[in-house]
CSV table of C-alpha atoms in Angstrom, one decimal:
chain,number,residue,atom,x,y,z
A,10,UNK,CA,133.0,154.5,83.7
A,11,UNK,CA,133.2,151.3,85.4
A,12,UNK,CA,134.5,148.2,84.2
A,13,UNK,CA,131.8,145.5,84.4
A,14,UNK,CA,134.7,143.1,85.8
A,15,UNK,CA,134.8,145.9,88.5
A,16,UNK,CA,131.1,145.9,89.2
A,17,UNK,CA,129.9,143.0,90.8
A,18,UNK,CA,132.7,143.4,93.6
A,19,UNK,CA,131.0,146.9,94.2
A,20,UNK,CA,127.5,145.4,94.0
A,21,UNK,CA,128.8,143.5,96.7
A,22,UNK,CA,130.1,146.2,98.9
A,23,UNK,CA,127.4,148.0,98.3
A,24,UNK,CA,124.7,144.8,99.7
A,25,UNK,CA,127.3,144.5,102.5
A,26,UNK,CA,127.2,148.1,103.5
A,27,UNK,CA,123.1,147.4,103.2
A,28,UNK,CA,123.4,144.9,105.9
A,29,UNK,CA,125.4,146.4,108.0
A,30,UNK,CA,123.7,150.0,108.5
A,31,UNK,CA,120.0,147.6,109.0
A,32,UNK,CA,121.8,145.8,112.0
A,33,UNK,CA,123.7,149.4,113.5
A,34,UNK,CA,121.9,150.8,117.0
A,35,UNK,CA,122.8,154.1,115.8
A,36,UNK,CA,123.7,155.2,112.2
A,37,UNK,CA,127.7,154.6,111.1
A,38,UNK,CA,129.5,156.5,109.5
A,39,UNK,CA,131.6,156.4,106.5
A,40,UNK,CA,134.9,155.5,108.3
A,41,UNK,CA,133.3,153.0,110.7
A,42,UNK,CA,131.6,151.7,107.9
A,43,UNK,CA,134.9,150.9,106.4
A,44,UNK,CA,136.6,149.7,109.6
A,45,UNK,CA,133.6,147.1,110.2
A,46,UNK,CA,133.7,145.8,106.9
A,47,UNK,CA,137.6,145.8,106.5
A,48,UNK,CA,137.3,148.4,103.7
A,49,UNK,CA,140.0,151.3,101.7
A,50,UNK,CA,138.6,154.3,103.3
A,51,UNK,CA,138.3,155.7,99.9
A,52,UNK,CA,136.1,152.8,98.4
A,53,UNK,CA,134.2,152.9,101.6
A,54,UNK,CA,133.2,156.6,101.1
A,55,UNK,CA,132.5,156.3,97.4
A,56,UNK,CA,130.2,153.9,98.0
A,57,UNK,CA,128.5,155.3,100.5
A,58,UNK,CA,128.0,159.1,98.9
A,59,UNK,CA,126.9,157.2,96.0
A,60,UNK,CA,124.3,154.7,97.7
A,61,UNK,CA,123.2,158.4,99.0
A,62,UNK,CA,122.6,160.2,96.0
A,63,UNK,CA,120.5,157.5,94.9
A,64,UNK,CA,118.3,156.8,98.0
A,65,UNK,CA,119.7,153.9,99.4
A,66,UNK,CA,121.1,155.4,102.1
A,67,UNK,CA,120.0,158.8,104.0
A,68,UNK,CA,122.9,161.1,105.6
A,69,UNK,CA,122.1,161.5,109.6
A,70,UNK,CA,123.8,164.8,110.3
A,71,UNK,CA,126.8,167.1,108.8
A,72,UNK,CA,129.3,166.1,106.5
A,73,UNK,CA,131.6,166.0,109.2
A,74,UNK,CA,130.3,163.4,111.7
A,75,UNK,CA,127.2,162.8,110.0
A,76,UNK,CA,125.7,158.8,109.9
A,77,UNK,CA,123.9,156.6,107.4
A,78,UNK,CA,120.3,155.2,107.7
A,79,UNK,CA,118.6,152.6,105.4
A,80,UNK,CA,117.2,155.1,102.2
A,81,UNK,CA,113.6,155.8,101.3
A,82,UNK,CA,113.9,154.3,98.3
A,83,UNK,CA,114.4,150.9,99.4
A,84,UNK,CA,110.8,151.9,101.2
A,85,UNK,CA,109.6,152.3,98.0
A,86,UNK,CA,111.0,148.8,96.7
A,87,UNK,CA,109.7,147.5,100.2
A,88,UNK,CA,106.2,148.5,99.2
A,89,UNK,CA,106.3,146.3,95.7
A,90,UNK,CA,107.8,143.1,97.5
A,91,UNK,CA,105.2,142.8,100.7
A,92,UNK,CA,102.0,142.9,98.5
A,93,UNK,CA,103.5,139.7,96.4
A,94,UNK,CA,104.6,138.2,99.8
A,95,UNK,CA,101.8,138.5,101.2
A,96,UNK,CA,99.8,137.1,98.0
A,97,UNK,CA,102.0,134.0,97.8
A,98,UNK,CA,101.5,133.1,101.4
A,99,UNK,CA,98.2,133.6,101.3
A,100,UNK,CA,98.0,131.3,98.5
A,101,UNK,CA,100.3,128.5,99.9
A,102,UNK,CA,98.0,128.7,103.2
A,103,UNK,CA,94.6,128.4,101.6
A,104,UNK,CA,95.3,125.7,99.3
A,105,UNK,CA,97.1,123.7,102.1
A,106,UNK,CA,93.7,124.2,103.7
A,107,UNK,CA,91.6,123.1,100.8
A,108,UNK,CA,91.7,119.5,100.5
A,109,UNK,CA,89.2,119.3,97.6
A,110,UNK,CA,92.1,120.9,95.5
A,111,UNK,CA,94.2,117.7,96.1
A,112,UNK,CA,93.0,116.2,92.1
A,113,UNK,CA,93.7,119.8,90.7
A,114,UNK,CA,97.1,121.4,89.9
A,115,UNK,CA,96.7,124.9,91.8
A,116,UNK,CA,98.3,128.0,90.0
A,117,UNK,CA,99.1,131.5,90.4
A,118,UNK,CA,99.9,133.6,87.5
A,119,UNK,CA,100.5,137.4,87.0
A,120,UNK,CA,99.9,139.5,84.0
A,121,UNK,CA,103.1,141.2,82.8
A,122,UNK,CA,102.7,142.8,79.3
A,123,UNK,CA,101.2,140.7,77.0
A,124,UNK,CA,102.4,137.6,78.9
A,125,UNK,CA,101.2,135.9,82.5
A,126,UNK,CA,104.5,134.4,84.9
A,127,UNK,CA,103.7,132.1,87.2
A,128,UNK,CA,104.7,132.8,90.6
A,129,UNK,CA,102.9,130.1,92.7
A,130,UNK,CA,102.2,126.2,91.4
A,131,UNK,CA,101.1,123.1,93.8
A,132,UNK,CA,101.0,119.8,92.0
A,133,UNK,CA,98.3,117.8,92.0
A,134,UNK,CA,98.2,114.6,94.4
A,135,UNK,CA,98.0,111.9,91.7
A,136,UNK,CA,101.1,112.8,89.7
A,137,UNK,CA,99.2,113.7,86.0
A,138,UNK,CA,102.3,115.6,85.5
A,139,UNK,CA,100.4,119.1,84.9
A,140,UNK,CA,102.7,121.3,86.7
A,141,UNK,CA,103.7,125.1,85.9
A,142,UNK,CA,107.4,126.1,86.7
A,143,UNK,CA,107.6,129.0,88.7
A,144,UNK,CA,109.5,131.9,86.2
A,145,UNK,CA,107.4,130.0,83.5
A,146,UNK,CA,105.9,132.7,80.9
A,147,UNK,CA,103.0,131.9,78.4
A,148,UNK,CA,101.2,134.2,76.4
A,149,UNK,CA,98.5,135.9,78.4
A,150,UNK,CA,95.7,135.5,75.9
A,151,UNK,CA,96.0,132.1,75.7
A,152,UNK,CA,96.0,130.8,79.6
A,153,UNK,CA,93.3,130.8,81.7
A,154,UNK,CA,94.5,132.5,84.1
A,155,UNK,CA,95.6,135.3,81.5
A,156,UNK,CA,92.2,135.3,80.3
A,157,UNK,CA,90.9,135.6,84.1
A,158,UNK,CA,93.1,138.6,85.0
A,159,UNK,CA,92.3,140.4,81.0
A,160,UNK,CA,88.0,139.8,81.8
A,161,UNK,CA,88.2,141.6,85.1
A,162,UNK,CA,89.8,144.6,83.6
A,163,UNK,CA,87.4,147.8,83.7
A,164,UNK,CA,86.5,148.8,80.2
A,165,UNK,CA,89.2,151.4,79.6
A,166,UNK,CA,92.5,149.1,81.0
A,167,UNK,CA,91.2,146.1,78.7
A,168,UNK,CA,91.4,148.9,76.0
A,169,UNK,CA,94.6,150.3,76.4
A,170,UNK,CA,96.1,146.5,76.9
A,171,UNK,CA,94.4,146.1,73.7
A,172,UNK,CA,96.1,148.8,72.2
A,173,UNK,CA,99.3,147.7,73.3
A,174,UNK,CA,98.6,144.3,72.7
A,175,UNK,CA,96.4,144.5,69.4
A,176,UNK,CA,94.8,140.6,68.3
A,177,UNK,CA,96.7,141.1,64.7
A,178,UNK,CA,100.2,141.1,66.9
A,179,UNK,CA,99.1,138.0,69.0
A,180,UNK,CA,101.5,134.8,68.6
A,181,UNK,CA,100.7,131.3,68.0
A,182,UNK,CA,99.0,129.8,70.5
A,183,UNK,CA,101.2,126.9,72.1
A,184,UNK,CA,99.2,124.0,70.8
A,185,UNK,CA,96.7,124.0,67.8
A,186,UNK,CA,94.4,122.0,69.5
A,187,UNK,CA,92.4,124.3,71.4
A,188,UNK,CA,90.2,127.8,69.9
A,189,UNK,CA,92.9,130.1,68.8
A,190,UNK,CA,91.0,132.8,66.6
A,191,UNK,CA,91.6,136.4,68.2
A,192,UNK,CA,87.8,136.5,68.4
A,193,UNK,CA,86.9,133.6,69.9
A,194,UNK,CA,89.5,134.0,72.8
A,195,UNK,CA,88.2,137.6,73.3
A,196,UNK,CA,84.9,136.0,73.7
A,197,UNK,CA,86.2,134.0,76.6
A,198,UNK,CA,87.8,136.8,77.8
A,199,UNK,CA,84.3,138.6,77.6
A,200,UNK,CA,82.7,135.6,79.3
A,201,UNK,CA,84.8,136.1,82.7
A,202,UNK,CA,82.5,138.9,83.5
A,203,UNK,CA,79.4,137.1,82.9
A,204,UNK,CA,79.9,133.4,84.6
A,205,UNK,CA,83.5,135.3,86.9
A,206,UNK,CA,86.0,132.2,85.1
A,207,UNK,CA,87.8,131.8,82.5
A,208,UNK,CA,88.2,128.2,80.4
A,209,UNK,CA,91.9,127.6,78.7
A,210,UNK,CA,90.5,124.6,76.7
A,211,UNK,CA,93.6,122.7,75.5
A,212,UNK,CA,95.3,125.3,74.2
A,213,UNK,CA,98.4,125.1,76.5
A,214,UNK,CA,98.6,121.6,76.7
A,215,UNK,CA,96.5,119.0,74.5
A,216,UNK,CA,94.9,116.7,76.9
A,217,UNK,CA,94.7,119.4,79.4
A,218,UNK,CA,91.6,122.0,80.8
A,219,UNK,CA,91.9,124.7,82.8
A,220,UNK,CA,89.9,126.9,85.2
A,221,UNK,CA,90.8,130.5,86.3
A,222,UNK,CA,89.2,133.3,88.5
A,223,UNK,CA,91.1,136.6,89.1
A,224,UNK,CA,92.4,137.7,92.6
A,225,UNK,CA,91.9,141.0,93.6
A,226,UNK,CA,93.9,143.1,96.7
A,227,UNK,CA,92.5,145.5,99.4
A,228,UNK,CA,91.8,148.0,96.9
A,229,UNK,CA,90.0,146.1,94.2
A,230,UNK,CA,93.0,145.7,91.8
A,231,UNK,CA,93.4,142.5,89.4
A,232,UNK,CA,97.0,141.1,90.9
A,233,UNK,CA,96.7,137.6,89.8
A,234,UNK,CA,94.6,134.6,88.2
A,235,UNK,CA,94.2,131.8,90.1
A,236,UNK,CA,93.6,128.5,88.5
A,237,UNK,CA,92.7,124.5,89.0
A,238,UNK,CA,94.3,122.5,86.0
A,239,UNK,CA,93.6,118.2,84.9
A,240,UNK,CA,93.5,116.0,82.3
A,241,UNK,CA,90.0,117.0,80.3
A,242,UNK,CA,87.4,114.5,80.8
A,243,UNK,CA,84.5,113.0,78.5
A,244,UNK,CA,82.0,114.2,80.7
A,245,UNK,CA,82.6,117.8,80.4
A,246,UNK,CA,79.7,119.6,80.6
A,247,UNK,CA,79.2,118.6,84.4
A,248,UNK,CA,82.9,119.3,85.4
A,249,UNK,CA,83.0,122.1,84.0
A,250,UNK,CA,80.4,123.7,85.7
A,251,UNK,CA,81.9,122.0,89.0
A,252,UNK,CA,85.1,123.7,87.9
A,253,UNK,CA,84.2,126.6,87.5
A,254,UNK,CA,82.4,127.1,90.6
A,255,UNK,CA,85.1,125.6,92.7
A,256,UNK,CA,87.7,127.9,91.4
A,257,UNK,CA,85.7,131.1,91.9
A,258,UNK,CA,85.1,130.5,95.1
A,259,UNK,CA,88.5,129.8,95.9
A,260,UNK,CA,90.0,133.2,94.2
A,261,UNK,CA,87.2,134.9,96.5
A,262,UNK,CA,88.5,133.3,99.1
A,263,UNK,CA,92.0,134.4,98.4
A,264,UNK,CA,90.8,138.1,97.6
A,265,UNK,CA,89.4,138.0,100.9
A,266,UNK,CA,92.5,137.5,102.7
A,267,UNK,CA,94.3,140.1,100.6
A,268,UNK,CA,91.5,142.7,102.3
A,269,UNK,CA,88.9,142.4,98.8
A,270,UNK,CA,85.3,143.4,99.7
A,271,UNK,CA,84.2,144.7,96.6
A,272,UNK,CA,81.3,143.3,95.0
A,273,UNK,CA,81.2,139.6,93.0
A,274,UNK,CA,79.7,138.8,89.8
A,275,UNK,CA,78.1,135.9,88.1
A,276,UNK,CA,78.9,132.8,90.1
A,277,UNK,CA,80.8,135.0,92.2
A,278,UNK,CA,77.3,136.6,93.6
């Protein structure tokens, strides 16, 4: 077995070898492999019939002379990476475009588990100091954008998360200032089917409402909640209805560009 001081330096062989056979006109084999990249013959070969039994590399021809493409698996990572890329520059692009969004902090969260991570956040113009750290985690039924993503579940998924997830193993909510009773926030989560948002009433941050509509993807999956984020107001019955509306139509919007053209709901309509 492998010493873990002797791993990363073969991790790093193994990126370099990576880079080398995506740059080659034809496919390299193991010794020039280990003559571009100034490597033992030996260690050059393990690597390589290694890298190959796991799918990061394909063999070209016999054992002999026989070459070294990219693998299929690294296809199959490919295929993960792309959707996200394309999500998050979608994102960046429409709310650049969007100027009514300058008074709102924009986010983009996605539901892992029983948690959301942000993967997108844009600051509003004014400097309130609402801002969510990309990497940041929160529990999912707590956020509005959790709460987006968990009301546009079909029956059955919402289910099975609840299953997984069940309200008696729910933590504490980060602030005790907003609703925090299991059924109340599954009412909210009901209520994203019938107005298409979701509210997180102060119950991330006192002081602080937000808005969330999910995303959905060419093929009418949930892949993120989108939501618009500011100090709560007095007048709230007003903005929130303008809040609402704004942030469903920009998550349509967004769905749109990801190929969505499945049916709305509720304000969505």
């Amino acid at each position: 077995m492998m010493k873990e001081s002797e791993s990363v330096p073969a991790l790093r062989r193994a990126v370099k070898i990576l880079d080398l056979v995506s740059t080659q006109d034809s496919p390299p084999n193991a010794a020039t492999i280990a003559r571009l990249l100034n490597l033992p013959r030996s260690s050059a070969h393990g690597l390589v019939t290694v890298m190959a039994e796991l799918g990061l590399l394909e063999t070209t021809g016999g054992s002999g002379g026989g070459g070294f493409r990219l693998g299929s698996r690294l296809l199959d990572w490919a295929v993960q990476v792309s959707p996200r890329q394309d999500l998050l520059n979608a994102f960046h692009q429409l709310i650049g475009e969007r100027p009514e969004l300058g008074a709102y902090t924009v986010s983009l969260s996605m539901l892992e588990g029983e948690e959301v991570v942000y993967v997108a956040s844009r600051a509003n113009e004014k400097g309130f100091g609402i801002h969510y750290n990309v990497g940041l985690r929160l529990p999912a039924m707590y956020t509005a954008t959790g709460m987006a993503q968990l009301g546009a579940m079909e029956g059955a998924g919402l289910r099975k998360w609840l299953t997984l997830y069940p309200m008696s193993s729910w933590p504490s909510p980060p602030t005790t200032t907003g609703a925090s009773a299991p059924v109340v926030v599954m009412d909210e989560i009901a209520g994203v089917r019938r107005r298409g948002y979701a509210v997180d009433d102060e119950q991330v941050q006192v002081g602080v409402w937000c808005f969330a509509a999910p995303v959905h993807d060419l093929a009418g999956q949930v892949v993120a909640g989108l939501g618009i984020s500011q100090p709560k107001p007095k007048d709230t019955l007003k903005q929130a209805e303008s809040m609402g509306r704004l942030v469903v139509s920009i998550a349509q919007v967004l769905s749109g560009r990801l190929g969505y053209r499945g049916r709305w709901g509720a304000l969505g309509e």
